[in-house]
Each structure stands twice: as structure tokens, then as C-alpha cells.
Short mmCIF file of N, CA and C in Angstrom, two decimals:
data_model
loop_
_atom_site.label_atom_id
_atom_site.label_comp_id
_atom_site.label_asym_id
_atom_site.label_seq_id
_atom_site.Cartn_x
_atom_site.Cartn_y
_atom_site.Cartn_z
N VAL A 619 -15.31 42.16 -13.01
CA VAL A 619 -14.46 41.08 -12.55
C VAL A 619 -15.32 39.93 -12.00
N LEU A 620 -16.34 40.29 -11.22
CA LEU A 620 -17.21 39.25 -10.68
C LEU A 620 -17.97 38.51 -11.78
N GLY A 621 -18.38 39.25 -12.80
CA GLY A 621 -19.06 38.61 -13.93
C GLY A 621 -18.17 37.63 -14.65
N ALA A 622 -16.91 38.03 -14.85
CA ALA A 622 -15.96 37.13 -15.52
C ALA A 622 -15.69 35.90 -14.65
N ALA A 623 -15.54 36.12 -13.36
CA ALA A 623 -15.30 34.99 -12.46
C ALA A 623 -16.51 34.05 -12.43
N ALA A 624 -17.71 34.61 -12.45
CA ALA A 624 -18.91 33.78 -12.47
C ALA A 624 -19.00 32.99 -13.78
N GLY A 625 -18.61 33.62 -14.88
CA GLY A 625 -18.60 32.92 -16.17
C GLY A 625 -17.63 31.76 -16.19
N VAL A 626 -16.45 31.98 -15.65
CA VAL A 626 -15.44 30.91 -15.59
C VAL A 626 -15.93 29.79 -14.68
N LEU A 627 -16.51 30.16 -13.55
CA LEU A 627 -17.03 29.14 -12.64
C LEU A 627 -18.16 28.34 -13.28
N GLY A 628 -19.03 29.03 -14.00
CA GLY A 628 -20.12 28.34 -14.70
C GLY A 628 -19.61 27.37 -15.74
N GLU A 629 -18.62 27.79 -16.51
CA GLU A 629 -18.02 26.89 -17.51
C GLU A 629 -17.36 25.70 -16.84
N ALA A 630 -16.70 25.92 -15.71
CA ALA A 630 -16.05 24.82 -15.00
C ALA A 630 -17.08 23.82 -14.50
N VAL A 631 -18.21 24.30 -14.04
CA VAL A 631 -19.27 23.40 -13.57
C VAL A 631 -19.81 22.57 -14.73
N VAL A 632 -20.04 23.20 -15.88
CA VAL A 632 -20.55 22.47 -17.05
C VAL A 632 -19.55 21.41 -17.50
N VAL A 633 -18.27 21.78 -17.57
CA VAL A 633 -17.24 20.81 -17.96
C VAL A 633 -17.19 19.67 -16.96
N GLY A 634 -17.29 19.99 -15.67
CA GLY A 634 -17.28 18.95 -14.65
C GLY A 634 -18.45 18.00 -14.79
N LEU A 635 -19.63 18.53 -15.10
CA LEU A 635 -20.80 17.67 -15.30
C LEU A 635 -20.63 16.78 -16.52
N TYR A 636 -20.15 17.34 -17.62
CA TYR A 636 -19.90 16.52 -18.81
C TYR A 636 -18.90 15.41 -18.49
N PHE A 637 -17.85 15.76 -17.79
CA PHE A 637 -16.82 14.79 -17.43
C PHE A 637 -17.40 13.69 -16.55
N ALA A 638 -18.22 14.06 -15.59
CA ALA A 638 -18.84 13.07 -14.70
C ALA A 638 -19.73 12.12 -15.50
N PHE A 639 -20.54 12.65 -16.41
CA PHE A 639 -21.39 11.78 -17.23
C PHE A 639 -20.57 10.87 -18.13
N LEU A 640 -19.49 11.39 -18.68
CA LEU A 640 -18.63 10.54 -19.51
C LEU A 640 -18.04 9.40 -18.69
N LEU A 641 -17.59 9.70 -17.49
CA LEU A 641 -17.01 8.65 -16.65
C LEU A 641 -18.06 7.62 -16.23
N LEU A 642 -19.26 8.10 -15.93
CA LEU A 642 -20.32 7.18 -15.52
C LEU A 642 -20.76 6.26 -16.66
N GLU A 643 -20.73 6.75 -17.88
CA GLU A 643 -21.19 5.96 -19.02
C GLU A 643 -20.08 5.14 -19.67
N ALA A 644 -18.84 5.34 -19.29
CA ALA A 644 -17.72 4.64 -19.93
C ALA A 644 -17.84 3.13 -19.80
N ALA A 645 -18.30 2.65 -18.66
CA ALA A 645 -18.40 1.20 -18.45
C ALA A 645 -19.50 0.59 -19.32
N ARG A 646 -20.52 1.35 -19.63
CA ARG A 646 -21.65 0.84 -20.42
C ARG A 646 -21.48 1.06 -21.92
N PHE A 647 -20.46 1.78 -22.32
CA PHE A 647 -20.26 2.11 -23.74
C PHE A 647 -20.19 0.87 -24.63
N PRO A 648 -19.37 -0.14 -24.30
CA PRO A 648 -19.31 -1.32 -25.19
C PRO A 648 -20.66 -2.02 -25.34
N ASP A 649 -21.40 -2.13 -24.25
CA ASP A 649 -22.71 -2.78 -24.34
C ASP A 649 -23.67 -1.98 -25.22
N ARG A 650 -23.61 -0.68 -25.13
CA ARG A 650 -24.50 0.16 -25.95
C ARG A 650 -24.13 0.08 -27.43
N VAL A 651 -22.84 0.03 -27.72
CA VAL A 651 -22.41 -0.10 -29.11
C VAL A 651 -22.84 -1.44 -29.66
N ARG A 652 -22.66 -2.50 -28.88
CA ARG A 652 -23.07 -3.84 -29.33
C ARG A 652 -24.59 -3.93 -29.54
N ALA A 653 -25.34 -3.20 -28.73
CA ALA A 653 -26.80 -3.22 -28.89
C ALA A 653 -27.24 -2.40 -30.11
N ALA A 654 -26.47 -1.40 -30.47
CA ALA A 654 -26.87 -0.50 -31.55
C ALA A 654 -26.42 -0.98 -32.94
N TYR A 655 -25.36 -1.78 -33.01
CA TYR A 655 -24.80 -2.18 -34.30
C TYR A 655 -24.68 -3.70 -34.37
N PRO A 656 -24.67 -4.22 -35.61
CA PRO A 656 -24.44 -5.66 -35.77
C PRO A 656 -23.04 -6.05 -35.28
N GLY A 657 -22.83 -7.33 -35.03
CA GLY A 657 -21.60 -7.84 -34.41
C GLY A 657 -20.30 -7.33 -34.99
N ASP A 658 -20.10 -7.49 -36.33
CA ASP A 658 -18.83 -7.09 -36.94
C ASP A 658 -18.63 -5.59 -36.87
N ARG A 659 -19.69 -4.85 -37.11
CA ARG A 659 -19.60 -3.38 -37.07
C ARG A 659 -19.31 -2.90 -35.65
N ALA A 660 -19.95 -3.50 -34.66
CA ALA A 660 -19.72 -3.12 -33.26
C ALA A 660 -18.27 -3.40 -32.86
N ASP A 661 -17.75 -4.55 -33.28
CA ASP A 661 -16.36 -4.87 -32.96
C ASP A 661 -15.40 -3.88 -33.60
N ALA A 662 -15.69 -3.48 -34.84
CA ALA A 662 -14.83 -2.50 -35.52
C ALA A 662 -14.88 -1.15 -34.81
N ILE A 663 -16.06 -0.73 -34.40
CA ILE A 663 -16.20 0.55 -33.69
C ILE A 663 -15.45 0.50 -32.37
N LEU A 664 -15.59 -0.58 -31.63
CA LEU A 664 -14.90 -0.70 -30.34
C LEU A 664 -13.39 -0.78 -30.52
N GLN A 665 -12.94 -1.40 -31.61
CA GLN A 665 -11.51 -1.46 -31.87
C GLN A 665 -10.96 -0.06 -32.15
N VAL A 666 -11.66 0.71 -32.97
CA VAL A 666 -11.23 2.07 -33.27
C VAL A 666 -11.25 2.92 -32.00
N ALA A 667 -12.29 2.77 -31.19
CA ALA A 667 -12.36 3.52 -29.94
C ALA A 667 -11.20 3.17 -29.02
N GLY A 668 -10.83 1.91 -28.99
CA GLY A 668 -9.68 1.48 -28.19
C GLY A 668 -8.38 2.06 -28.70
N GLU A 669 -8.22 2.12 -30.02
CA GLU A 669 -7.02 2.69 -30.61
C GLU A 669 -6.93 4.19 -30.33
N VAL A 670 -8.05 4.88 -30.42
CA VAL A 670 -8.08 6.31 -30.11
C VAL A 670 -7.72 6.53 -28.65
N ASN A 671 -8.28 5.72 -27.77
CA ASN A 671 -7.98 5.83 -26.36
C ASN A 671 -6.50 5.60 -26.09
N ALA A 672 -5.92 4.58 -26.71
CA ALA A 672 -4.50 4.29 -26.54
C ALA A 672 -3.63 5.44 -27.06
N ALA A 673 -4.02 6.04 -28.18
CA ALA A 673 -3.26 7.17 -28.72
C ALA A 673 -3.32 8.38 -27.79
N ILE A 674 -4.48 8.62 -27.20
CA ILE A 674 -4.62 9.75 -26.28
C ILE A 674 -3.76 9.52 -25.04
N VAL A 675 -3.78 8.30 -24.51
CA VAL A 675 -2.96 7.98 -23.34
C VAL A 675 -1.48 8.16 -23.67
N SER A 676 -1.06 7.69 -24.82
CA SER A 676 0.33 7.84 -25.24
C SER A 676 0.71 9.31 -25.36
N TYR A 677 -0.16 10.11 -25.94
CA TYR A 677 0.09 11.54 -26.08
C TYR A 677 0.22 12.21 -24.72
N LEU A 678 -0.68 11.89 -23.81
CA LEU A 678 -0.64 12.51 -22.48
C LEU A 678 0.62 12.11 -21.72
N ARG A 679 1.03 10.86 -21.85
CA ARG A 679 2.29 10.43 -21.20
C ARG A 679 3.47 11.20 -21.75
N ALA A 680 3.53 11.37 -23.06
CA ALA A 680 4.63 12.12 -23.67
C ALA A 680 4.62 13.58 -23.22
N LYS A 681 3.44 14.18 -23.13
CA LYS A 681 3.35 15.57 -22.68
C LYS A 681 3.80 15.72 -21.23
N VAL A 682 3.41 14.79 -20.37
CA VAL A 682 3.82 14.85 -18.97
C VAL A 682 5.32 14.68 -18.86
N ARG A 683 5.89 13.72 -19.58
CA ARG A 683 7.33 13.52 -19.56
C ARG A 683 8.07 14.77 -20.03
N ALA A 684 7.63 15.34 -21.13
CA ALA A 684 8.29 16.54 -21.65
C ALA A 684 8.17 17.69 -20.67
N SER A 685 7.03 17.84 -20.04
CA SER A 685 6.84 18.92 -19.08
C SER A 685 7.74 18.73 -17.87
N LEU A 686 7.88 17.50 -17.40
CA LEU A 686 8.76 17.25 -16.26
C LEU A 686 10.22 17.49 -16.62
N ILE A 687 10.60 17.10 -17.82
CA ILE A 687 11.99 17.31 -18.25
C ILE A 687 12.32 18.80 -18.26
N ILE A 688 11.35 19.62 -18.59
CA ILE A 688 11.58 21.07 -18.60
C ILE A 688 11.39 21.66 -17.21
N ALA A 689 10.38 21.22 -16.47
CA ALA A 689 10.02 21.85 -15.21
C ALA A 689 11.03 21.60 -14.10
N VAL A 690 11.58 20.42 -14.03
CA VAL A 690 12.50 20.10 -12.93
C VAL A 690 13.74 20.98 -12.97
N PRO A 691 14.46 21.07 -14.09
CA PRO A 691 15.64 21.96 -14.09
C PRO A 691 15.28 23.43 -13.88
N VAL A 692 14.18 23.88 -14.48
CA VAL A 692 13.79 25.28 -14.31
C VAL A 692 13.45 25.55 -12.85
N GLY A 693 12.73 24.62 -12.20
CA GLY A 693 12.40 24.78 -10.79
C GLY A 693 13.65 24.82 -9.92
N LEU A 694 14.61 23.96 -10.22
CA LEU A 694 15.86 23.96 -9.45
C LEU A 694 16.64 25.25 -9.64
N ILE A 695 16.69 25.73 -10.86
CA ILE A 695 17.40 27.00 -11.12
C ILE A 695 16.72 28.15 -10.41
N LEU A 696 15.40 28.21 -10.48
CA LEU A 696 14.68 29.28 -9.79
C LEU A 696 14.88 29.20 -8.28
N ALA A 697 14.83 27.99 -7.73
CA ALA A 697 15.06 27.83 -6.30
C ALA A 697 16.49 28.22 -5.94
N GLY A 698 17.44 27.90 -6.82
CA GLY A 698 18.83 28.27 -6.59
C GLY A 698 19.04 29.78 -6.54
N PHE A 699 18.27 30.50 -7.32
CA PHE A 699 18.37 31.96 -7.32
C PHE A 699 17.50 32.60 -6.24
N GLY A 700 16.79 31.78 -5.49
CA GLY A 700 16.01 32.29 -4.38
C GLY A 700 14.66 32.91 -4.79
N VAL A 701 14.15 32.51 -5.91
CA VAL A 701 12.87 33.04 -6.36
C VAL A 701 11.77 32.46 -5.47
N ARG A 702 10.92 33.33 -4.96
CA ARG A 702 9.80 32.88 -4.12
C ARG A 702 8.82 32.07 -4.96
N PHE A 703 8.26 31.07 -4.36
CA PHE A 703 7.27 30.21 -5.00
C PHE A 703 7.82 29.54 -6.26
N ALA A 704 9.08 29.16 -6.23
CA ALA A 704 9.71 28.51 -7.38
C ALA A 704 9.03 27.18 -7.72
N LEU A 705 8.49 26.53 -6.73
CA LEU A 705 7.81 25.26 -6.97
C LEU A 705 6.61 25.43 -7.87
N LEU A 706 5.92 26.55 -7.74
CA LEU A 706 4.76 26.80 -8.58
C LEU A 706 5.18 27.11 -10.00
#
């Protein structure tokens, strides 16, 4: 059990580090693309990256909305029946 917990913790730390580096480099990404590619190509790459980002944001918003639409009534029903920790 301790080995499995250590493995999960290790993976969480690695994911956290990757996430931190991604966030730190996000502001410099357009400048790096412009430095690496000619003008038209860099603009096309940045446009595609923007579209991908917008699609991901749209997907996440839809998932959160759908989850709330399901979670709120289920939480209320569980609380109505007196289930402990219904909020969770």
C-alpha cells in the first residue's frame, strides 16, 4: 500500500512540475514561435494554437456545465434522504 501511495505521489509531483513549466513558458510561447519560424508560418502556428486553446476551453466549460446539471439534483436527493457526506 505504501509503495502504491508513493508511486501515486511521485506521479503527482511530476505532473505538477510539468504543469508549472507549461504555465511559466506560456507567456514566452509566441515569441519563441516567431523566433523559430518565418512570419507567415509563425502566424499560422499561433492561430492554430489559439484555436486549439479555444476548443479546449469550450470543452471544459461544457463538461463543467454538464457535471453541475447532474450533480446538483443528485446532491439534493442524497441530502433529502439523509445520506452522510452527500455534498461529496
